Amino acid sequence: MLQKPERLIVDGKRLDGRAFDELRPVKIVVGPLHRADGSCYIEHGKNKVMAAVYGPREVHPKHLQEVTHAIVRYRYNMAPFSVEDRKRPGPDRRSIEISKVSREALESVILKEYFPRSTIDIFVEILQADAGTRVAALNAASVALADAGIPMKGLVSACSVGKVDDTLVLDLSKEEDNYGQADMPVAIVANTGEIAFLQMDGHMTQEEFRKALEMAIDGCKQIYKLQREALLAKYGGLENE
Ligand code: UDP
């Protein structure tokens, strides 16, 4: 367990030296898994996340089929070795909730009506967790969907914002997440400006909420740029073929 620091902001700086509106370093690898239809590996600070997409493919069990559109399934899973105190393997309330809200965010962009009677299955494995895993997972899943060639309205790009020592900060570190006053993960569809996902843990005033949302949207746009660059690095040349 991390020791509770006396303060999370010292001399106008965060404990890891970042500015209030600065993301942790993000690395995106497109298509590392060859047996999946699409995949993506993301390192976001010390978080390490792998996403794999299968489909569109036939639905099993068949009674889940929808005649007008594809169903989308999303499984967020934290590996037992991903956290400091070993996590009990298998689903728990937290992972079931994260899977549900993340699926809903991605369903809002996937053009499901193109694939009646099919399923699009998204698996996200958290290999190392250090706060902000649900947003890193969404970012990886969104790129993996694009890698699988699934038609979408746009990419979903996510990051968190929060309040620590009465100050709004972007992309909470583990200490800020554990000992801060509020944590708000947000996802947007960058090319339409829609909000695809928003959760809040803790308390903010209305004014703080408005400012926090602005900061989060800025952070999401930075993530979008990195997702786009990673996809273009793999697929950009295809335009000329
Ligand atoms: N965490 C943990 N064990 C758990 C769940 C979470 O150690 O069973 C840690 C992990 O580092 C995670 C952080 O707590 O990233 C914050 O968890 P939260 O539920 O806020 O979700 P996240 O910020 O990862 O989306």
CSV table of C-alpha atoms and ligand atoms in Angstrom, one decimal:
chain,number,residue,atom,x,y,z
A,1,MET,CA,0.0,0.0,0.0
A,2,LEU,CA,1.3,3.5,-0.9
A,3,GLN,CA,2.1,5.7,2.1
A,4,LYS,CA,-0.3,8.7,2.4
A,5,PRO,CA,1.8,11.7,1.5
A,6,GLU,CA,1.4,14.8,3.7
A,7,ARG,CA,0.6,16.9,0.6
A,8,LEU,CA,-0.1,16.0,-3.1
A,9,ILE,CA,1.0,19.4,-4.4
A,10,VAL,CA,4.2,20.9,-3.1
A,11,ASP,CA,5.5,24.4,-4.3
A,12,GLY,CA,2.9,24.4,-7.1
A,13,LYS,CA,4.0,21.1,-8.5
A,14,ARG,CA,2.6,17.5,-8.4
A,15,LEU,CA,4.7,14.9,-6.6
A,16,ASP,CA,5.8,13.4,-9.9
A,17,GLY,CA,6.8,16.8,-11.2
A,18,ARG,CA,4.0,17.1,-13.8
A,19,ALA,CA,2.2,20.4,-14.5
A,20,PHE,CA,-1.5,20.4,-13.5
A,21,ASP,CA,-2.6,19.9,-17.1
A,22,GLU,CA,0.0,17.4,-18.1
A,23,LEU,CA,-0.6,13.7,-19.1
A,24,ARG,CA,1.7,10.9,-18.2
A,25,PRO,CA,3.8,9.5,-21.1
A,26,VAL,CA,1.7,7.4,-23.4
A,27,LYS,CA,2.9,4.7,-25.9
A,28,ILE,CA,0.6,3.0,-28.3
A,29,VAL,CA,1.4,-0.1,-30.4
A,30,VAL,CA,-1.2,-1.2,-33.0
A,31,GLY,CA,-1.7,-4.8,-33.9
A,32,PRO,CA,0.7,-6.8,-31.6
A,33,LEU,CA,-1.5,-9.9,-31.4
A,34,HIS,CA,-1.7,-11.9,-34.7
A,35,ARG,CA,-4.5,-14.2,-33.7
A,36,ALA,CA,-7.0,-11.4,-32.9
A,37,ASP,CA,-8.8,-9.5,-35.7
A,38,GLY,CA,-7.5,-6.3,-34.1
A,39,SER,CA,-5.3,-5.5,-31.2
A,40,CYS,CA,-3.6,-2.7,-29.3
A,41,TYR,CA,-1.1,-2.4,-26.5
A,42,ILE,CA,-0.9,0.8,-24.5
A,43,GLU,CA,1.5,2.0,-21.8
A,44,HIS,CA,0.0,5.0,-20.0
A,45,GLY,CA,2.4,6.0,-17.3
A,46,LYS,CA,3.0,2.8,-15.4
A,47,ASN,CA,-0.3,1.2,-16.7
A,48,LYS,CA,0.2,-1.6,-19.2
A,49,VAL,CA,-2.9,-2.7,-21.1
A,50,MET,CA,-3.6,-5.1,-23.9
A,51,ALA,CA,-6.8,-5.0,-26.0
A,52,ALA,CA,-7.9,-7.7,-28.4
A,53,VAL,CA,-11.0,-7.5,-30.8
A,54,TYR,CA,-12.6,-10.5,-32.4
A,55,GLY,CA,-15.3,-10.1,-35.0
A,56,PRO,CA,-17.7,-9.3,-36.5
A,57,ARG,CA,-18.4,-13.1,-36.0
A,58,GLU,CA,-21.3,-15.4,-35.4
A,59,VAL,CA,-22.9,-15.0,-31.9
A,60,HIS,CA,-22.7,-17.9,-29.5
A,61,PRO,CA,-25.0,-18.7,-27.8
A,62,LYS,CA,-27.3,-18.1,-30.7
A,63,HIS,CA,-30.3,-16.8,-28.7
A,64,LEU,CA,-28.2,-13.6,-28.1
A,65,GLN,CA,-28.4,-12.7,-31.8
A,66,GLU,CA,-30.1,-9.5,-32.8
A,67,VAL,CA,-31.6,-9.4,-36.3
A,68,THR,CA,-31.1,-5.7,-36.9
A,69,HIS,CA,-27.6,-5.2,-35.5
A,70,ALA,CA,-24.4,-6.7,-34.1
A,71,ILE,CA,-24.1,-7.1,-30.3
A,72,VAL,CA,-21.0,-5.7,-28.6
A,73,ARG,CA,-19.3,-7.5,-25.7
A,74,TYR,CA,-16.6,-6.0,-23.6
A,75,ARG,CA,-14.5,-7.7,-20.9
A,76,TYR,CA,-12.3,-5.6,-18.7
A,77,ASN,CA,-10.0,-7.9,-16.7
A,78,MET,CA,-7.3,-7.1,-14.1
A,79,ALA,CA,-4.5,-9.7,-14.0
A,80,PRO,CA,-3.9,-11.0,-10.5
A,81,PHE,CA,-0.3,-9.7,-10.8
A,82,SER,CA,-1.2,-6.3,-12.1
A,83,VAL,CA,-1.6,-4.6,-8.6
A,84,GLU,CA,0.4,-4.4,-5.5
A,85,ASP,CA,-1.7,-6.7,-3.3
A,86,ARG,CA,-2.5,-9.7,-5.5
A,87,LYS,CA,-6.0,-9.4,-7.0
A,88,ARG,CA,-8.3,-12.4,-6.8
A,89,PRO,CA,-8.7,-13.7,-10.4
A,90,GLY,CA,-12.0,-13.4,-12.2
A,91,PRO,CA,-14.8,-10.9,-12.4
A,92,ASP,CA,-15.8,-8.7,-9.4
A,93,ARG,CA,-18.3,-5.9,-9.0
A,94,ARG,CA,-15.8,-3.3,-10.1
A,95,SER,CA,-14.7,-5.1,-13.3
A,96,ILE,CA,-18.4,-5.9,-14.2
A,97,GLU,CA,-19.3,-2.2,-13.8
A,98,ILE,CA,-16.3,-1.0,-15.8
A,99,SER,CA,-17.0,-3.5,-18.6
A,100,LYS,CA,-20.7,-2.3,-18.8
A,101,VAL,CA,-20.0,1.4,-19.0
A,102,SER,CA,-17.0,0.9,-21.4
A,103,ARG,CA,-19.2,-1.2,-23.7
A,104,GLU,CA,-21.8,1.5,-23.7
A,105,ALA,CA,-19.2,4.1,-24.7
A,106,LEU,CA,-18.0,2.0,-27.6
A,107,GLU,CA,-21.5,1.0,-28.7
A,108,SER,CA,-22.2,4.7,-29.2
A,109,VAL,CA,-19.6,4.8,-32.0
A,110,ILE,CA,-19.7,1.4,-33.6
A,111,LEU,CA,-21.9,1.1,-36.7
A,112,LYS,CA,-23.6,-2.0,-35.3
A,113,GLU,CA,-26.4,-2.1,-38.0
A,114,TYR,CA,-23.8,-3.1,-40.6
A,115,PHE,CA,-23.5,-6.5,-39.0
A,116,PRO,CA,-26.9,-8.1,-38.1
A,117,ARG,CA,-26.8,-11.4,-36.1
A,118,SER,CA,-23.1,-10.9,-35.3
A,119,THR,CA,-21.0,-10.1,-32.3
A,120,ILE,CA,-18.0,-7.9,-31.8
A,121,ASP,CA,-16.0,-9.1,-28.8
A,122,ILE,CA,-13.6,-6.9,-27.0
A,123,PHE,CA,-11.2,-8.2,-24.4
A,124,VAL,CA,-9.0,-5.9,-22.3
A,125,GLU,CA,-6.4,-7.2,-20.0
A,126,ILE,CA,-4.8,-5.0,-17.4
A,127,LEU,CA,-1.3,-6.3,-17.1
A,128,GLN,CA,0.0,-3.5,-14.8
A,129,ALA,CA,-2.3,-1.1,-13.0
A,130,ASP,CA,-1.4,2.4,-11.7
A,131,ALA,CA,-4.6,4.5,-11.7
A,132,GLY,CA,-6.6,5.3,-14.8
A,133,THR,CA,-6.9,1.7,-16.1
A,134,ARG,CA,-10.4,2.1,-17.3
A,135,VAL,CA,-9.5,5.1,-19.5
A,136,ALA,CA,-6.3,3.4,-20.8
A,137,ALA,CA,-8.4,0.3,-21.5
A,138,LEU,CA,-10.9,2.3,-23.5
A,139,ASN,CA,-8.2,4.0,-25.5
A,140,ALA,CA,-6.6,0.6,-26.3
A,141,ALA,CA,-10.0,-1.0,-27.2
A,142,SER,CA,-10.9,1.9,-29.5
A,143,VAL,CA,-7.6,1.5,-31.5
A,144,ALA,CA,-8.0,-2.3,-31.5
A,145,LEU,CA,-11.5,-1.9,-33.1
A,146,ALA,CA,-10.0,0.4,-35.8
A,147,ASP,CA,-7.2,-2.2,-36.3
A,148,ALA,CA,-9.9,-4.9,-36.8
A,149,GLY,CA,-11.5,-2.7,-39.5
A,150,ILE,CA,-14.8,-2.2,-37.5
A,151,PRO,CA,-16.6,0.8,-39.0
A,152,MET,CA,-17.1,3.6,-36.4
A,153,LYS,CA,-18.3,7.2,-36.2
A,154,GLY,CA,-15.0,8.0,-34.7
A,155,LEU,CA,-12.3,6.9,-32.2
A,156,VAL,CA,-13.1,7.0,-28.5
A,157,SER,CA,-10.4,8.9,-26.6
A,158,ALA,CA,-10.4,8.9,-22.8
A,159,CYS,CA,-8.5,10.4,-19.8
A,160,SER,CA,-9.2,11.2,-16.2
A,161,VAL,CA,-9.2,14.5,-14.4
A,162,GLY,CA,-9.5,15.0,-10.6
A,163,LYS,CA,-9.1,17.2,-7.6
A,164,VAL,CA,-6.2,17.0,-5.2
A,165,ASP,CA,-5.3,19.5,-2.4
A,166,ASP,CA,-8.2,21.7,-3.8
A,167,THR,CA,-6.5,21.8,-7.2
A,168,LEU,CA,-7.8,20.3,-10.5
A,169,VAL,CA,-5.2,18.0,-12.1
A,170,LEU,CA,-5.3,16.0,-15.4
A,171,ASP,CA,-4.6,12.3,-15.5
A,172,LEU,CA,-4.3,11.3,-11.8
A,173,SER,CA,-1.3,9.3,-10.6
A,174,LYS,CA,-1.9,6.4,-8.2
A,175,GLU,CA,-1.2,8.6,-5.1
A,176,GLU,CA,-3.6,11.3,-6.4
A,177,ASP,CA,-6.2,8.7,-7.2
A,178,ASN,CA,-5.9,7.1,-3.7
A,179,TYR,CA,-5.7,10.3,-1.6
A,180,GLY,CA,-7.3,13.0,-3.8
A,181,GLN,CA,-10.8,14.5,-3.3
A,182,ALA,CA,-12.3,13.6,-6.7
A,183,ASP,CA,-11.6,11.5,-9.8
A,184,MET,CA,-13.5,11.9,-13.0
A,185,PRO,CA,-12.8,9.6,-16.0
A,186,VAL,CA,-14.1,11.1,-19.3
A,187,ALA,CA,-14.2,9.8,-22.9
A,188,ILE,CA,-15.0,11.8,-26.0
A,189,VAL,CA,-15.5,11.1,-29.7
A,190,ALA,CA,-12.9,13.5,-30.9
A,191,ASN,CA,-14.2,14.1,-34.4
A,192,THR,CA,-17.8,14.8,-33.3
A,193,GLY,CA,-17.1,16.4,-29.9
A,194,GLU,CA,-19.6,14.0,-28.2
A,195,ILE,CA,-19.0,12.8,-24.7
A,196,ALA,CA,-19.1,9.0,-24.7
A,197,PHE,CA,-18.4,8.3,-21.1
A,198,LEU,CA,-18.3,10.3,-17.8
A,199,GLN,CA,-18.0,9.0,-14.2
A,200,MET,CA,-17.3,10.8,-11.0
A,201,ASP,CA,-16.0,9.7,-7.7
A,202,GLY,CA,-15.8,12.3,-4.9
A,203,HIS,CA,-17.0,15.9,-4.8
A,204,MET,CA,-16.5,19.1,-7.0
A,205,THR,CA,-18.4,22.4,-7.1
A,206,GLN,CA,-20.3,23.2,-10.3
A,207,GLU,CA,-17.6,25.6,-11.3
A,208,GLU,CA,-14.8,23.0,-10.6
A,209,PHE,CA,-16.8,20.5,-12.7
A,210,ARG,CA,-17.0,22.8,-15.7
A,211,LYS,CA,-13.3,23.5,-15.5
A,212,ALA,CA,-12.5,19.8,-14.9
A,213,LEU,CA,-14.5,18.8,-18.0
A,214,GLU,CA,-12.7,21.3,-20.1
A,215,MET,CA,-9.3,19.9,-18.9
A,216,ALA,CA,-10.4,16.4,-19.5
A,217,ILE,CA,-11.6,17.2,-23.0
A,218,ASP,CA,-8.2,18.8,-23.7
A,219,GLY,CA,-6.5,15.6,-22.4
A,220,CYS,CA,-8.7,13.4,-24.5
A,221,LYS,CA,-7.8,15.4,-27.6
A,222,GLN,CA,-4.1,14.8,-26.9
A,223,ILE,CA,-4.8,11.1,-26.6
A,224,TYR,CA,-6.8,11.2,-29.9
A,225,LYS,CA,-3.7,12.7,-31.6
A,226,LEU,CA,-1.5,9.8,-30.3
A,227,GLN,CA,-4.1,7.1,-31.3
A,228,ARG,CA,-4.4,8.6,-34.8
A,229,GLU,CA,-0.6,8.8,-35.2
A,230,ALA,CA,-0.2,5.2,-34.1
A,231,LEU,CA,-2.9,4.0,-36.6
A,232,LEU,CA,-1.4,6.2,-39.4
A,233,ALA,CA,2.0,4.7,-38.7
A,234,LYS,CA,0.6,1.2,-39.5
A,235,TYR,CA,-2.0,2.1,-42.1
A,236,GLY,CA,-1.2,5.6,-43.4
A,237,GLY,CA,0.8,4.2,-46.4
A,238,LEU,CA,-2.2,2.2,-47.6
A,239,GLU,CA,-3.9,5.4,-49.0
A,240,ASN,CA,-1.3,5.4,-51.8
A,241,GLU,CA,-1.5,1.7,-52.7
B,1,UDP,N1,-6.6,-1.1,-7.7
B,1,UDP,C1,-6.0,-2.1,-7.0
B,1,UDP,N2,-6.8,-3.3,-6.8
B,1,UDP,C2,-8.0,-3.4,-7.3
B,1,UDP,C3,-8.6,-2.3,-8.0
B,1,UDP,C4,-7.8,-1.2,-8.2
B,1,UDP,O1,-4.9,-2.1,-6.6
B,1,UDP,O2,-8.7,-4.5,-7.1
B,1,UDP,C5,-5.7,0.1,-8.0
B,1,UDP,C6,-5.2,0.1,-9.4
B,1,UDP,O3,-3.9,0.6,-9.5
B,1,UDP,C7,-6.1,1.0,-10.1
B,1,UDP,C8,-6.3,2.1,-9.0
B,1,UDP,O4,-6.5,1.3,-7.8
B,1,UDP,O5,-5.6,1.6,-11.3
B,1,UDP,C9,-7.6,2.9,-9.2
B,1,UDP,O6,-8.7,2.1,-9.3
B,1,UDP,P1,-10.1,2.7,-9.8
B,1,UDP,O7,-11.1,1.8,-9.4
B,1,UDP,O8,-10.2,4.2,-9.5
B,1,UDP,O9,-10.0,2.5,-11.4
B,1,UDP,P2,-9.0,3.1,-12.5
B,1,UDP,O10,-8.5,4.5,-12.1
B,1,UDP,O11,-7.9,2.1,-12.7
B,1,UDP,O12,-9.8,3.2,-13.8
